[in-house]
Short mmCIF file of C-alpha atoms and ligand atoms in Angstrom, two decimals:
data_model
loop_
_atom_site.label_atom_id
_atom_site.label_comp_id
_atom_site.label_asym_id
_atom_site.label_seq_id
_atom_site.Cartn_x
_atom_site.Cartn_y
_atom_site.Cartn_z
CA MET T 224 42.35 -65.16 -35.74
CA LYS T 225 41.52 -61.94 -33.98
CA LEU T 226 37.86 -62.87 -33.95
CA VAL T 227 38.50 -66.25 -32.42
CA VAL T 228 40.35 -64.57 -29.60
CA ARG T 229 37.49 -62.16 -29.06
CA PHE T 230 35.04 -65.01 -29.04
CA ILE T 231 36.85 -66.74 -26.20
CA PHE T 232 37.13 -63.45 -24.43
CA PHE T 233 33.39 -62.84 -24.42
CA LEU T 234 32.64 -66.39 -23.42
CA ALA T 235 34.98 -66.01 -20.49
CA ILE T 236 32.96 -63.06 -19.26
CA ALA T 237 29.73 -64.95 -19.58
CA ALA T 238 31.20 -67.90 -17.71
CA THR T 239 32.58 -65.95 -14.77
CA SER T 240 29.35 -64.43 -13.61
CA ALA T 241 30.82 -64.53 -10.12
CA SER T 242 31.90 -61.04 -9.20
CA VAL T 243 33.77 -59.46 -6.34
CA SER T 244 32.30 -56.28 -4.99
CA ALA T 245 34.44 -53.41 -3.78
CA ASP T 246 34.24 -49.79 -2.72
CA ILE T 247 35.81 -46.85 -4.49
CA SER T 248 35.97 -43.18 -3.54
CA VAL T 249 34.89 -40.33 -5.74
CA GLN T 250 36.65 -37.03 -5.12
CA TYR T 251 35.35 -33.84 -6.72
CA HIS T 252 37.89 -31.12 -5.85
CA ASP T 253 35.10 -28.53 -5.73
CA ASP T 254 32.22 -27.82 -3.37
CA ARG T 255 30.52 -31.14 -4.05
CA GLU T 256 30.83 -33.75 -1.30
CA ASP T 257 33.13 -36.66 -1.92
CA ARG T 258 31.36 -40.00 -1.90
CA ARG T 259 31.94 -43.73 -1.84
CA ILE T 260 30.34 -46.03 -4.36
CA GLN T 261 29.97 -49.79 -4.63
CA VAL T 262 31.52 -51.33 -7.71
CA ALA T 263 32.09 -54.91 -8.81
CA GLU T 264 35.10 -56.59 -10.26
CA MET T 265 34.09 -58.95 -13.04
CA ASN T 266 36.71 -60.75 -15.05
CA LYS T 267 39.46 -58.39 -13.83
CA THR T 268 37.53 -55.32 -14.94
CA ILE T 269 35.98 -52.79 -12.58
CA TYR T 270 32.28 -52.38 -13.38
CA VAL T 271 30.19 -49.49 -12.05
CA PRO T 272 26.41 -49.83 -11.62
CA ILE T 273 24.54 -47.36 -13.78
CA SER T 274 22.83 -45.82 -10.74
CA ALA T 275 26.27 -44.79 -9.43
CA VAL T 276 27.29 -43.32 -12.79
CA SER T 277 24.08 -41.34 -12.77
CA GLU T 278 24.78 -40.16 -9.20
CA ILE T 279 28.37 -39.08 -9.90
CA PHE T 280 27.45 -37.00 -12.94
CA SER T 281 23.84 -36.07 -12.00
CA ALA T 282 22.68 -37.91 -15.10
CA ASP T 283 19.19 -38.97 -16.16
CA LYS T 284 18.72 -42.49 -17.41
CA TYR T 285 16.09 -44.08 -19.65
CA TRP T 286 15.78 -47.82 -20.11
CA ARG T 287 14.27 -49.38 -23.20
CA GLN T 288 13.42 -52.99 -22.40
CA GLU T 289 12.67 -54.31 -25.89
CA SER T 290 16.05 -53.30 -27.32
CA ARG T 291 17.96 -53.67 -24.02
CA GLN T 292 19.30 -50.15 -24.48
CA MET T 293 19.90 -47.44 -21.96
CA ALA T 294 20.09 -43.76 -22.77
CA LEU T 295 22.15 -41.76 -20.31
CA HIS T 296 21.82 -37.96 -20.36
CA ILE T 297 24.53 -35.88 -18.72
CA GLY T 298 23.44 -32.28 -19.23
CA ASP T 299 22.75 -32.10 -22.95
CA LYS T 300 25.11 -35.00 -23.75
CA ARG T 301 23.47 -38.30 -24.57
CA PHE T 302 24.98 -41.79 -24.54
CA ILE T 303 23.36 -45.02 -25.72
CA LEU T 304 24.49 -48.20 -23.97
CA ILE T 305 23.45 -51.63 -25.21
CA VAL T 306 23.58 -54.69 -22.98
CA ASP T 307 26.34 -57.16 -23.96
CA ASN T 308 27.76 -54.68 -26.46
CA PRO T 309 31.12 -52.92 -26.06
CA ILE T 310 30.15 -50.05 -28.37
CA ILE T 311 28.73 -46.84 -26.90
CA GLU T 312 27.04 -44.29 -29.11
CA SER T 313 27.31 -40.56 -28.45
CA ALA T 314 26.62 -37.45 -30.50
CA SER T 315 30.20 -37.51 -31.75
CA GLY T 316 30.17 -41.14 -32.89
CA LEU T 317 30.91 -44.61 -31.62
CA HIS T 318 33.22 -45.43 -28.73
CA HIS T 319 34.66 -48.88 -28.54
CA LEU T 320 35.22 -50.23 -25.01
CA ARG T 321 37.48 -53.16 -24.24
CA THR T 322 34.66 -54.98 -22.43
CA PRO T 323 30.88 -54.92 -22.97
CA VAL T 324 28.16 -53.29 -20.93
CA LEU T 325 26.59 -56.00 -18.73
CA TYR T 326 23.24 -56.76 -17.17
CA ARG T 327 23.63 -58.45 -13.75
CA SER T 328 21.49 -58.67 -10.61
CA GLY T 329 18.75 -56.57 -12.15
CA THR T 330 20.91 -53.62 -13.16
CA ILE T 331 23.19 -52.31 -15.91
CA TRP T 332 26.94 -52.31 -15.24
CA THR T 333 29.41 -50.27 -17.27
CA PRO T 334 33.17 -50.83 -17.36
CA ILE T 335 34.98 -48.00 -15.59
CA GLN T 336 36.60 -47.32 -18.96
CA PHE T 337 33.28 -45.77 -20.02
CA ILE T 338 33.71 -43.13 -17.29
CA GLU T 339 37.42 -42.44 -17.60
CA SER T 340 37.69 -42.40 -21.36
CA VAL T 341 34.24 -41.69 -22.83
CA ILE T 342 32.40 -39.51 -20.31
CA ASP T 343 35.68 -37.73 -19.56
CA SER T 344 35.80 -36.18 -23.01
CA PHE T 345 32.24 -34.80 -22.72
CA VAL T 346 32.17 -33.27 -19.25
CA PRO T 347 33.94 -30.12 -18.06
CA GLU T 348 35.73 -32.09 -15.34
CA ASP T 349 38.96 -33.91 -15.89
CA VAL T 350 38.05 -37.46 -14.85
CA VAL T 351 40.93 -39.68 -13.75
CA TRP T 352 40.75 -43.23 -12.41
CA HIS T 353 43.58 -44.29 -10.07
CA PRO T 354 43.27 -48.09 -9.82
CA GLU T 355 46.12 -48.46 -7.29
CA ILE T 356 44.19 -46.51 -4.67
CA ASN T 357 40.62 -47.16 -5.88
CA LEU T 358 40.05 -43.47 -6.41
CA LEU T 359 38.07 -41.70 -9.08
CA SER T 360 38.93 -38.02 -9.13
CA LEU T 361 37.02 -35.28 -10.92
CA THR T 362 38.82 -31.96 -11.29
CA ILE T 363 37.49 -28.63 -12.52
CA PRO T 364 38.57 -26.73 -14.47
CA LYS T 365 40.66 -28.91 -16.64
CA ASP T 366 43.29 -27.47 -18.87
CA ASN T 367 41.20 -27.55 -21.98
CA ILE T 368 43.67 -26.25 -24.52
CA THR T 369 44.00 -28.95 -27.16
CA ILE T 370 45.08 -26.99 -30.24
CA LEU T 371 48.72 -25.90 -30.10
CA ASP T 372 49.65 -24.19 -33.35
CA MET T 373 49.37 -24.25 -37.10
CA GLU T 374 51.86 -24.11 -39.96
CA PHE T 375 51.67 -23.73 -43.73
CA THR T 376 54.11 -25.17 -46.25
CA ALA T 377 53.74 -24.41 -49.92
CA GLU T 378 55.28 -26.46 -52.68
CA TYR T 379 54.59 -26.55 -56.37
CA GLN T 380 50.96 -27.70 -56.80
CA GLU T 381 50.50 -28.50 -53.13
CA THR T 382 49.98 -26.47 -49.97
CA ARG T 383 50.14 -28.27 -46.67
CA VAL T 384 48.51 -27.07 -43.47
CA ILE T 385 49.42 -28.79 -40.21
CA ILE T 386 47.44 -28.16 -37.05
CA HIS T 387 49.34 -29.51 -34.06
CA ALA T 388 47.20 -30.78 -31.20
CA LYS T 389 47.72 -32.19 -27.72
CA LYS T 390 45.71 -35.29 -28.46
CA PRO T 391 44.21 -36.93 -31.56
CA LEU T 392 41.11 -35.00 -32.60
CA ARG T 393 38.18 -35.68 -34.89
CA PHE T 394 36.83 -33.12 -37.32
CA LEU T 395 33.97 -32.34 -39.68
CA THR T 396 34.33 -30.41 -42.91
CA ASP T 397 31.91 -28.05 -44.58
CA LYS T 398 32.52 -27.00 -48.18
CA SER T 399 29.16 -25.39 -48.84
CA LYS T 400 30.71 -21.92 -49.12
CA PRO T 401 32.52 -21.60 -52.48
CA GLY T 402 36.26 -21.05 -52.12
CA HIS T 403 36.19 -21.97 -48.44
CA LEU T 404 36.94 -25.11 -46.53
CA ILE T 405 35.53 -24.95 -43.03
CA VAL T 406 36.95 -27.44 -40.58
CA GLU T 407 35.23 -28.01 -37.26
CA ILE T 408 37.65 -29.72 -34.89
CA LYS T 409 35.62 -31.55 -32.25
CA GLY T 410 36.84 -30.87 -28.72
CA GLY T 411 39.43 -28.48 -30.10
CA GLN T 412 40.25 -25.36 -28.08
CA ALA T 413 43.07 -22.94 -28.76
CA ASP T 414 44.57 -20.42 -26.37
CA ALA T 415 43.12 -17.17 -27.74
CA GLN T 416 46.06 -15.21 -26.30
CA LYS T 417 48.81 -17.36 -27.75
CA PHE T 418 47.43 -18.79 -30.97
CA THR T 419 48.84 -17.04 -34.03
CA PHE T 420 48.11 -17.46 -37.72
CA PRO T 421 50.94 -18.14 -40.11
CA ASP T 422 51.12 -15.75 -43.08
CA PRO T 423 48.95 -16.85 -46.00
CA ASN T 424 50.94 -19.02 -48.31
CA GLY T 425 50.50 -21.06 -51.49
CA PHE T 426 46.84 -21.77 -52.19
CA ILE T 427 45.71 -20.23 -48.89
CA ILE T 428 44.43 -16.65 -49.25
CA ASP T 429 43.52 -16.17 -45.61
CA THR T 430 42.39 -18.05 -42.55
CA SER T 431 40.21 -17.31 -39.59
CA ALA T 432 39.53 -19.38 -36.52
CA GLU T 433 37.57 -19.33 -33.30
CA ASN T 434 36.74 -21.47 -30.30
CA ARG T 435 33.06 -22.18 -30.80
CA ASP T 436 31.51 -23.88 -27.77
CA GLU T 437 33.61 -27.00 -27.30
CA ASP T 438 35.00 -27.03 -30.82
CA PHE T 439 37.62 -25.14 -32.78
CA VAL T 440 36.39 -23.87 -36.13
CA LEU T 441 38.84 -22.96 -38.89
CA ASP T 442 37.88 -21.28 -42.13
CA PHE T 443 40.41 -21.64 -44.96
CA HIS T 444 39.79 -19.27 -47.84
CA TYR T 445 41.65 -20.82 -50.74
CA HIS T 446 42.75 -19.78 -54.18
CA ALA T 447 40.79 -20.91 -57.25
CA GLY T 448 43.97 -22.71 -58.36
CA ALA T 449 43.39 -25.34 -55.69
CA LYS T 450 41.44 -28.08 -57.43
CA SER T 451 41.11 -30.55 -54.60
CA TYR T 452 42.10 -31.17 -51.03
CA ARG T 453 42.64 -33.99 -48.62
CA ILE T 454 42.33 -33.71 -44.85
CA GLU T 455 43.21 -36.32 -42.26
CA SER T 456 43.74 -36.68 -38.52
CA TYR T 457 46.86 -38.46 -37.23
CA ASP T 458 47.69 -39.87 -33.80
CA ASP T 459 51.44 -39.69 -33.61
CA PRO T 460 52.21 -36.90 -33.16
CA PRO T 461 48.60 -35.75 -32.76
CA ARG T 462 47.77 -33.42 -35.65
CA ILE T 463 45.37 -32.66 -38.44
CA GLU T 464 46.84 -32.22 -41.91
CA ALA T 465 45.06 -30.54 -44.79
CA HIS T 466 46.61 -30.68 -48.25
CA PHE T 467 45.40 -28.44 -51.05
CA PHE T 468 46.34 -29.60 -54.53
CA GLY T 469 46.57 -27.77 -57.84
CA TYR T 470 45.07 -30.81 -59.57
CA ASP T 471 42.14 -33.13 -59.02
CA VAL T 472 43.39 -35.85 -56.67
CA ASP T 473 40.86 -38.37 -57.97
CA GLU T 474 41.85 -37.70 -61.57
CA GLU T 475 45.59 -37.83 -60.97
CA PRO T 476 46.80 -40.46 -63.44
CA GLU T 477 48.03 -43.63 -61.81
CA PRO T 478 51.79 -43.84 -62.26
CA PRO T 479 52.22 -46.93 -64.43
CA GLN T 480 55.31 -48.05 -62.58
CA ILE T 481 56.30 -47.69 -58.98
CA ARG T 482 59.96 -47.15 -58.25
CA ASP T 483 61.47 -49.67 -55.96
CA ARG T 484 62.81 -47.75 -52.99
CA LYS T 485 65.78 -50.03 -52.49
CA ASP T 486 67.05 -49.83 -56.01
CA ASN T 487 66.27 -46.87 -58.20
CA THR T 488 67.37 -48.59 -61.37
CA THR T 489 64.73 -51.29 -61.26
CA THR T 490 61.02 -50.70 -61.48
CA ARG T 491 58.12 -53.01 -60.89
CA ASN T 492 54.46 -52.93 -61.66
CA TYR T 493 51.90 -52.55 -58.96
CA VAL T 494 49.30 -55.23 -59.51
CA SER T 495 45.96 -54.39 -57.96
CA ASP T 496 44.61 -56.96 -55.54
CA PHE T 497 41.22 -55.29 -55.65
CA ASP T 498 39.54 -57.90 -57.78
CA LEU T 499 36.09 -58.97 -56.59
CA ILE T 500 32.91 -57.09 -55.79
CA VAL T 501 29.67 -58.60 -54.52
CA ILE T 502 26.50 -56.81 -55.62
CA ASP T 503 23.41 -57.59 -53.60
CA PRO T 504 19.98 -56.98 -55.18
CA GLY T 505 17.72 -56.35 -52.17
CA HIS T 506 14.86 -58.76 -51.33
CA GLY T 507 13.57 -61.44 -53.77
CA GLY T 508 11.20 -64.42 -53.94
CA LYS T 509 8.60 -64.35 -51.18
CA ASP T 510 10.05 -61.04 -49.93
CA PRO T 511 8.92 -58.36 -52.42
CA GLY T 512 10.52 -55.48 -50.49
CA ALA T 513 8.58 -52.21 -50.65
CA ILE T 514 5.68 -51.95 -53.08
CA GLY T 515 5.02 -48.71 -54.99
CA PRO T 516 1.60 -46.99 -55.21
CA ASN T 517 1.26 -48.39 -58.75
CA GLY T 518 2.27 -51.89 -57.72
CA THR T 519 5.99 -51.89 -58.60
CA TYR T 520 7.98 -54.41 -56.56
CA GLU T 521 11.28 -53.27 -55.07
CA LYS T 522 12.76 -56.76 -55.65
CA ASP T 523 12.31 -56.43 -59.45
CA ILE T 524 13.92 -52.99 -59.67
CA THR T 525 16.88 -53.95 -57.47
CA LEU T 526 17.58 -57.10 -59.52
CA ASP T 527 17.55 -55.18 -62.79
CA ILE T 528 19.90 -52.45 -61.52
CA ALA T 529 22.22 -54.99 -59.87
CA GLN T 530 22.48 -57.06 -63.06
CA GLN T 531 23.50 -53.97 -65.02
CA VAL T 532 26.01 -52.98 -62.34
CA VAL T 533 27.71 -56.37 -62.54
CA LYS T 534 27.97 -56.25 -66.33
CA GLN T 535 29.32 -52.71 -66.28
CA ILE T 536 31.89 -53.40 -63.55
CA GLU T 537 33.39 -56.25 -65.53
CA LYS T 538 33.40 -54.26 -68.76
CA GLU T 539 34.55 -50.87 -67.47
CA LEU T 540 36.68 -51.70 -64.45
CA GLY T 541 37.96 -55.12 -65.42
CA VAL T 542 37.08 -56.40 -61.96
CA ARG T 543 35.06 -59.54 -61.29
CA ALA T 544 31.58 -58.91 -59.92
CA VAL T 545 29.12 -61.43 -58.52
CA LEU T 546 25.42 -61.21 -57.63
CA THR T 547 23.96 -62.62 -54.40
CA ARG T 548 20.90 -63.68 -56.40
CA THR T 549 20.51 -63.91 -60.16
CA ASP T 550 16.75 -64.43 -60.32
CA ASP T 551 13.58 -63.86 -58.33
CA SER T 552 14.53 -66.15 -55.48
CA PHE T 553 14.68 -65.69 -51.74
CA VAL T 554 18.12 -65.49 -50.12
CA SER T 555 18.45 -64.88 -46.37
CA LEU T 556 20.25 -61.72 -45.28
CA ARG T 557 22.95 -63.71 -43.52
CA LYS T 558 23.68 -65.86 -46.59
CA ARG T 559 24.30 -62.72 -48.64
CA THR T 560 27.25 -61.53 -46.57
CA GLU T 561 28.43 -65.07 -45.92
CA MET T 562 28.81 -65.44 -49.66
CA ALA T 563 30.86 -62.24 -49.88
CA ASN T 564 33.05 -63.34 -46.96
CA ARG T 565 33.62 -66.78 -48.41
CA MET T 566 34.67 -65.30 -51.74
CA ASN T 567 36.92 -62.79 -50.01
CA ALA T 568 35.24 -59.90 -51.80
CA ASP T 569 36.73 -56.41 -51.65
CA LEU T 570 33.39 -54.59 -51.50
CA PHE T 571 29.79 -55.44 -50.70
CA ILE T 572 27.08 -53.20 -52.16
CA SER T 573 23.43 -53.80 -51.39
CA ILE T 574 20.91 -52.15 -53.73
CA HIS T 575 17.44 -51.10 -52.59
CA CYS T 576 14.57 -48.67 -53.13
CA ASN T 577 13.46 -46.47 -50.28
CA ALA T 578 9.90 -46.22 -48.94
CA SER T 579 8.19 -43.91 -46.53
CA PRO T 580 4.69 -43.54 -45.07
CA SER T 581 4.88 -39.98 -46.37
CA PRO T 582 4.10 -40.12 -50.13
CA LYS T 583 6.14 -36.94 -50.63
CA ALA T 584 9.44 -38.37 -49.35
CA HIS T 585 11.89 -38.44 -52.26
CA GLY T 586 15.58 -38.50 -53.17
CA THR T 587 18.52 -40.85 -53.09
CA GLU T 588 20.34 -42.03 -49.96
CA THR T 589 23.36 -44.15 -49.21
CA TYR T 590 23.99 -45.87 -45.90
CA PHE T 591 26.85 -47.57 -44.15
CA LEU T 592 26.55 -49.76 -41.09
CA SER T 593 26.64 -48.11 -37.73
CA LEU T 594 24.25 -47.34 -34.94
CA ALA T 595 21.54 -45.04 -36.26
CA LYS T 596 22.15 -41.31 -35.93
CA THR T 597 18.60 -40.14 -36.54
CA ASN T 598 15.10 -41.51 -36.06
CA GLU T 599 14.63 -41.40 -39.81
CA ALA T 600 17.71 -43.56 -40.40
CA ARG T 601 16.46 -45.92 -37.70
CA ALA T 602 13.16 -46.24 -39.57
CA VAL T 603 14.90 -47.07 -42.87
CA ALA T 604 16.93 -49.78 -41.14
CA ALA T 605 13.85 -51.17 -39.40
CA ARG T 606 12.07 -51.47 -42.73
CA GLU T 607 14.97 -53.16 -44.53
CA ASN T 608 15.60 -55.44 -41.56
CA ALA T 609 11.95 -56.54 -41.75
CA SER T 610 13.10 -58.96 -44.48
CA LEU T 611 14.14 -61.12 -41.55
CA LYS T 612 10.51 -62.06 -40.98
CA PHE T 613 10.54 -64.00 -44.25
CA GLU T 614 13.38 -66.17 -43.09
CA MET T 615 12.67 -69.72 -41.96
CA PRO T 616 13.31 -70.85 -38.38
CA GLY T 617 16.24 -72.89 -39.67
CA ASP T 618 18.02 -69.93 -41.22
CA ALA T 619 21.25 -68.77 -39.67
CA VAL T 620 19.70 -65.65 -38.21
CA GLU T 621 17.38 -67.50 -35.89
CA THR T 622 20.18 -69.39 -34.24
CA MET T 623 22.35 -66.34 -33.79
CA GLY T 624 22.67 -65.24 -30.20
CA ASP T 625 23.69 -61.84 -28.87
CA LEU T 626 27.27 -62.95 -28.84
CA ASP T 627 27.35 -63.62 -32.57
CA PHE T 628 25.67 -60.33 -33.18
CA ILE T 629 28.42 -58.45 -31.35
CA LEU T 630 31.09 -60.29 -33.31
CA TRP T 631 29.38 -59.59 -36.61
CA ASP T 632 29.07 -56.00 -35.58
CA LEU T 633 32.78 -55.82 -34.84
CA ALA T 634 33.50 -57.32 -38.25
CA GLN T 635 31.99 -54.30 -39.94
CA TYR T 636 33.30 -51.90 -37.29
CA GLU T 637 36.82 -52.45 -38.59
CA TYR T 638 35.80 -51.12 -42.01
CA LEU T 639 33.88 -48.11 -40.74
CA GLU T 640 36.23 -45.58 -42.28
CA GLU T 641 36.37 -47.22 -45.71
CA SER T 642 32.62 -47.84 -45.72
CA SER T 643 31.87 -44.25 -44.85
CA MET T 644 34.23 -43.02 -47.57
CA LEU T 645 32.65 -45.35 -50.13
CA ALA T 646 29.19 -44.17 -49.03
CA GLU T 647 30.20 -40.52 -49.51
CA ILE T 648 31.54 -41.21 -53.00
CA ALA T 649 28.49 -43.30 -53.99
CA HIS T 650 26.13 -40.65 -52.71
CA GLU T 651 27.91 -37.95 -54.69
CA GLU T 652 27.69 -40.00 -57.89
CA LEU T 653 24.04 -40.95 -57.37
CA ALA T 654 22.94 -37.42 -56.54
CA LYS T 655 24.75 -36.16 -59.65
CA LYS T 656 23.69 -38.84 -62.14
CA LEU T 657 20.11 -39.47 -61.00
CA ASP T 658 19.32 -35.79 -60.92
CA ILE T 659 16.81 -36.23 -58.12
CA THR T 660 17.39 -34.24 -54.97
CA GLY T 661 20.20 -35.95 -53.13
CA ARG T 662 19.31 -36.55 -49.53
CA ARG T 663 22.31 -37.68 -47.55
CA VAL T 664 24.68 -40.33 -46.38
CA GLY T 665 23.24 -42.07 -43.35
CA GLN T 666 24.36 -44.50 -40.71
CA ALA T 667 22.04 -47.20 -39.46
CA PRO T 668 22.15 -50.77 -38.17
CA PHE T 669 21.36 -52.76 -41.33
CA TYR T 670 21.33 -56.45 -40.71
CA VAL T 671 22.46 -57.28 -44.24
CA LEU T 672 25.68 -55.22 -43.86
CA ASN T 673 26.31 -56.52 -40.38
CA GLY T 674 28.31 -59.62 -41.18
CA ALA T 675 30.49 -58.30 -43.98
CA TYR T 676 34.25 -58.50 -43.50
CA MET T 677 34.85 -55.75 -46.05
CA PRO T 678 33.73 -52.19 -46.72
CA ALA T 679 29.97 -52.37 -47.26
CA ILE T 680 27.23 -49.92 -48.17
CA LEU T 681 23.51 -49.97 -48.83
CA VAL T 682 22.14 -47.77 -51.61
CA GLU T 683 18.53 -46.58 -51.50
CA THR T 684 18.31 -45.50 -55.15
CA ALA T 685 15.00 -43.59 -54.96
CA PHE T 686 11.63 -43.69 -53.19
CA ILE T 687 9.39 -46.36 -54.69
CA SER T 688 6.64 -45.01 -52.40
CA ASN T 689 6.76 -41.68 -54.22
CA LYS T 690 4.61 -41.73 -57.40
CA GLU T 691 7.08 -39.67 -59.45
CA GLU T 692 10.09 -41.69 -58.41
CA GLU T 693 8.23 -44.98 -58.86
CA LYS T 694 7.62 -43.87 -62.45
CA LEU T 695 11.34 -43.07 -62.85
CA LEU T 696 12.37 -46.43 -61.36
CA ASN T 697 10.22 -48.07 -64.02
CA THR T 698 12.19 -46.45 -66.86
CA ALA T 699 15.21 -48.24 -68.29
CA ARG T 700 17.01 -44.88 -68.58
CA PHE T 701 16.80 -44.17 -64.84
CA ARG T 702 17.93 -47.66 -63.86
CA GLU T 703 20.83 -47.32 -66.27
CA ARG T 704 21.85 -44.03 -64.66
CA ALA T 705 21.65 -45.62 -61.20
CA SER T 706 23.91 -48.40 -62.41
CA ASP T 707 26.31 -45.85 -63.97
CA ALA T 708 26.51 -43.98 -60.69
CA VAL T 709 27.28 -47.09 -58.63
CA VAL T 710 29.94 -48.18 -61.12
CA SER T 711 31.68 -44.79 -61.25
CA ALA T 712 31.67 -44.72 -57.45
CA ILE T 713 33.35 -48.13 -57.36
CA GLY T 714 35.85 -46.91 -59.96
CA ARG T 715 36.73 -43.85 -57.87
CA TYR T 716 37.03 -45.95 -54.74
CA LYS T 717 39.24 -48.48 -56.52
CA ARG T 718 41.59 -45.75 -57.76
CA LEU T 719 41.98 -44.41 -54.22
CA TYR T 720 42.51 -47.93 -52.92
CA ASP T 721 45.13 -48.79 -55.55
CA LYS T 722 46.95 -45.53 -54.97
CA LYS T 723 47.11 -46.20 -51.24
CA MET T 724 48.32 -49.77 -51.74
CA ALA T 725 50.89 -48.73 -54.35
CA ARG T 726 52.28 -46.11 -51.98
CA SER T 727 52.55 -48.51 -49.08
CA GLN T 728 54.42 -51.10 -51.14
ZN1 ZN V 999 14.90 -52.82 -49.52
#
């Protein structure tokens, strides 16, 4: 239903190409001169021409015609804008605008929302848009304190840390230092004079923190008794919570019965609705995929691994699993996700082998769908997307316009968090079980994941272009281990999913 509404919404924009132009003032509140800029109102949204954005923030802009993308550099901050797409990419991730970037009268137009809510969080100025008086005001310095305070609560087997913030904040974790959990809160700044540390408590031995550039970095030194942790950011009230547990959260046995909150005397069973997984063996038929130096076809390896995965899922997890192809036949990329959507699958996992022009490239990688973060990830996506060239003019892909592409993209956007979690788990299992140097979890625009209405990942088991790894891929033992890894990852994901659903019942 939501998608239908969006569809009409985008069409409406396309239909009302007529726009009303207007003037707005830009006020700096410092020694820069105030200015007036020409904007346009299109479909009740104020759009600013990219040349004006570049003027206001002294930005450099680079246009790439073939992909209809614009890179905007404000100082060392970079933004990627794509024509007809409401998603903006920055170093800290994806930003979802209410309306897409447009191309009209020979120039790029961005919704004013891009300035007031995206650029605002990257520049030192506080950028505020006052629509009633057509005024954009930029104030320096803004009150940049975002981290308020921190508290510890210790209970038996669990220590809770709450970091109160002024607004919802994103974070990265680093657990490379044994006994330490380092949390980098993006855009977090604490008042060095006022911020105090609570006394160490429970599993926490000590804590240190500092404002590092634009981020707030916390280092929790924890007790060996803490076996696992969970950390999450919440919006209301804005805070980050870290929980340290005296047991392994993943291994915590599923309570067989969930107490009914209304009546403590009755119990009921939680029945998992996680019941169908689609496994996609990459390539097939006229599309061989990558070919190894000794002539191994990617399509043969992926089919063999995928067939084992399906058998193992049914046997070990008791969940139904279905293949997108069961033999050496060609299936278009679009049909693969369409099948998963039609069957209402809970997960979509595409299995591939990596390839690189460098014969030394090696290791295992797992990807989830997103705009590419690195050139390397972009190259992997470009290679896998090349399967499109095998598709016939009549295939769905050829008739898909930009509009469909945005909608498909949004479909997967809603599962970003789950997909990234599944990718992390899968990568951990693969790196452990395959015993080849684990590379990383990557994000890239894979066409095959694009249309999935469910968490979806793409696994690049190993490099078929690397002689050693090609040899490994040709052994039954290695393919079995790859299958094992994918199945244990699904098992771990399912346990987390069931636990979450059981709790919310
Ligand atoms: Zn492939």
